[in-house]
Coordinates of C-alpha atoms in Angstrom, one line a residue:
X16 CA 87.2 70.2 87.4
X17 CA 89.7 73.0 87.4
X18 CA 89.7 75.2 90.5
X19 CA 91.2 78.7 90.7
X20 CA 92.2 80.1 94.1
X21 CA 92.8 83.8 94.5
X22 CA 94.8 85.4 97.3
X23 CA 96.4 88.8 98.1
X24 CA 93.4 91.0 98.5
X25 CA 93.0 93.3 101.5
X26 CA 92.6 96.8 102.8
X27 CA 95.1 99.4 101.6
X28 CA 95.2 103.2 101.6
X29 CA 95.0 105.2 98.4
X30 CA 98.3 105.3 96.6
X31 CA 99.3 101.9 98.0
X32 CA 100.0 98.6 96.3
X33 CA 98.7 95.0 96.4
X34 CA 99.7 91.9 94.4
X35 CA 97.0 89.4 93.7
X36 CA 97.7 85.8 92.9
X37 CA 95.6 83.1 91.3
X38 CA 96.7 79.5 91.4
X39 CA 95.3 76.9 89.0
X40 CA 94.6 73.6 91.0
X41 CA 95.6 71.2 88.2
X42 CA 97.7 71.5 85.0
X43 CA 95.2 72.5 82.3
X44 CA 95.9 72.1 78.6
X45 CA 94.7 74.6 76.0
X46 CA 94.6 77.8 78.1
X47 CA 94.2 80.6 75.7
X48 CA 93.7 83.5 78.1
X49 CA 94.3 84.2 81.7
X50 CA 93.2 87.2 83.5
X51 CA 91.4 89.3 86.1
X52 CA 87.9 90.8 86.3
X53 CA 86.4 92.9 89.0
X54 CA 82.9 93.6 90.4
X55 CA 82.1 96.5 92.5
X56 CA 78.8 96.7 94.5
X57 CA 75.9 97.5 92.2
X58 CA 78.0 97.1 89.0
X59 CA 78.5 94.3 86.5
X60 CA 81.7 92.3 86.4
X61 CA 84.3 94.1 84.1
X62 CA 87.6 93.1 82.6
X63 CA 90.6 94.5 84.4
X64 CA 93.6 92.8 82.6
X65 CA 94.2 89.7 80.5
X66 CA 97.2 87.9 79.1
X67 CA 97.2 85.6 76.1
X68 CA 99.3 82.6 75.3
X69 CA 101.8 84.6 73.3
X70 CA 102.1 87.2 76.1
X71 CA 99.9 89.8 74.6
X72 CA 98.3 91.9 77.4
X73 CA 95.1 93.9 77.5
X74 CA 94.1 96.4 80.2
X75 CA 91.0 98.4 81.0
X76 CA 91.6 102.1 80.4
X77 CA 91.1 102.9 84.1
X78 CA 94.1 100.8 85.2
X79 CA 96.6 101.3 82.4
X80 CA 99.9 102.4 83.7
X81 CA 99.0 101.3 87.2
X82 CA 98.3 97.5 87.0
X83 CA 100.5 94.8 85.6
X84 CA 99.3 91.3 84.7
X85 CA 101.7 88.4 84.5
X86 CA 101.7 84.6 84.5
X87 CA 104.1 81.7 85.1
X88 CA 105.5 79.8 82.1
X89 CA 103.5 76.7 83.0
X90 CA 100.2 78.5 83.0
X91 CA 99.5 77.4 86.6
X92 CA 99.3 80.9 88.1
X93 CA 98.4 84.4 87.0
X94 CA 99.2 87.6 89.0
X95 CA 98.0 91.2 89.1
X96 CA 100.4 93.8 90.5
X97 CA 98.3 96.8 91.5
X98 CA 100.1 100.1 92.1
X99 CA 98.8 103.7 92.8
X100 CA 95.5 102.2 94.0
X101 CA 92.5 104.5 94.1
X102 CA 89.2 104.2 96.1
X103 CA 87.4 103.4 92.8
X104 CA 89.5 100.3 92.5
X105 CA 87.5 98.8 95.4
X106 CA 85.8 95.6 94.2
X107 CA 85.9 91.8 94.4
X108 CA 88.6 90.7 92.0
X109 CA 88.1 87.3 90.2
X110 CA 90.6 85.4 88.1
X111 CA 89.6 83.7 84.9
X112 CA 91.1 81.2 82.5
X113 CA 89.7 80.4 79.1
X114 CA 90.1 77.3 77.1
X115 CA 88.4 76.1 73.9
X116 CA 86.2 74.0 76.1
X117 CA 85.0 76.8 78.4
X118 CA 85.9 79.3 81.1
X119 CA 86.8 78.8 84.7
X120 CA 86.4 81.5 87.4
X121 CA 87.8 81.9 90.9
X122 CA 85.7 82.7 93.9
X123 CA 87.1 86.2 94.2
X124 CA 89.2 88.3 96.6
X125 CA 88.1 91.5 98.1
X126 CA 90.2 94.6 97.5
X127 CA 89.3 97.7 99.5
X128 CA 91.1 101.1 99.0
X129 CA 90.5 103.7 101.6
X130 CA 90.8 107.4 100.8

């Protein structure tokens, strides 16, 4: 079974930056989408950014212009560069991969932005 391992979370002041990484444990064929979701306390998990096989990206309106999603060419890692962080970005960030056979999620990494 594919495992996704996130890293790079932490505590940062408002206006700061963090870079999240997500490594795919085994080469996985048929990945159509890689991306990041986040879940704040008391809220549902929500899409932050995704990148498709052809390189097309999609961002939540709240992070456009501040966050950048990228992946390596072998589809073994997906990254999220987060700049100009705000307290409302505080959440557990989960990476996701989609294939025709199902989705796989990482355990999550905590991002806390202090004001």
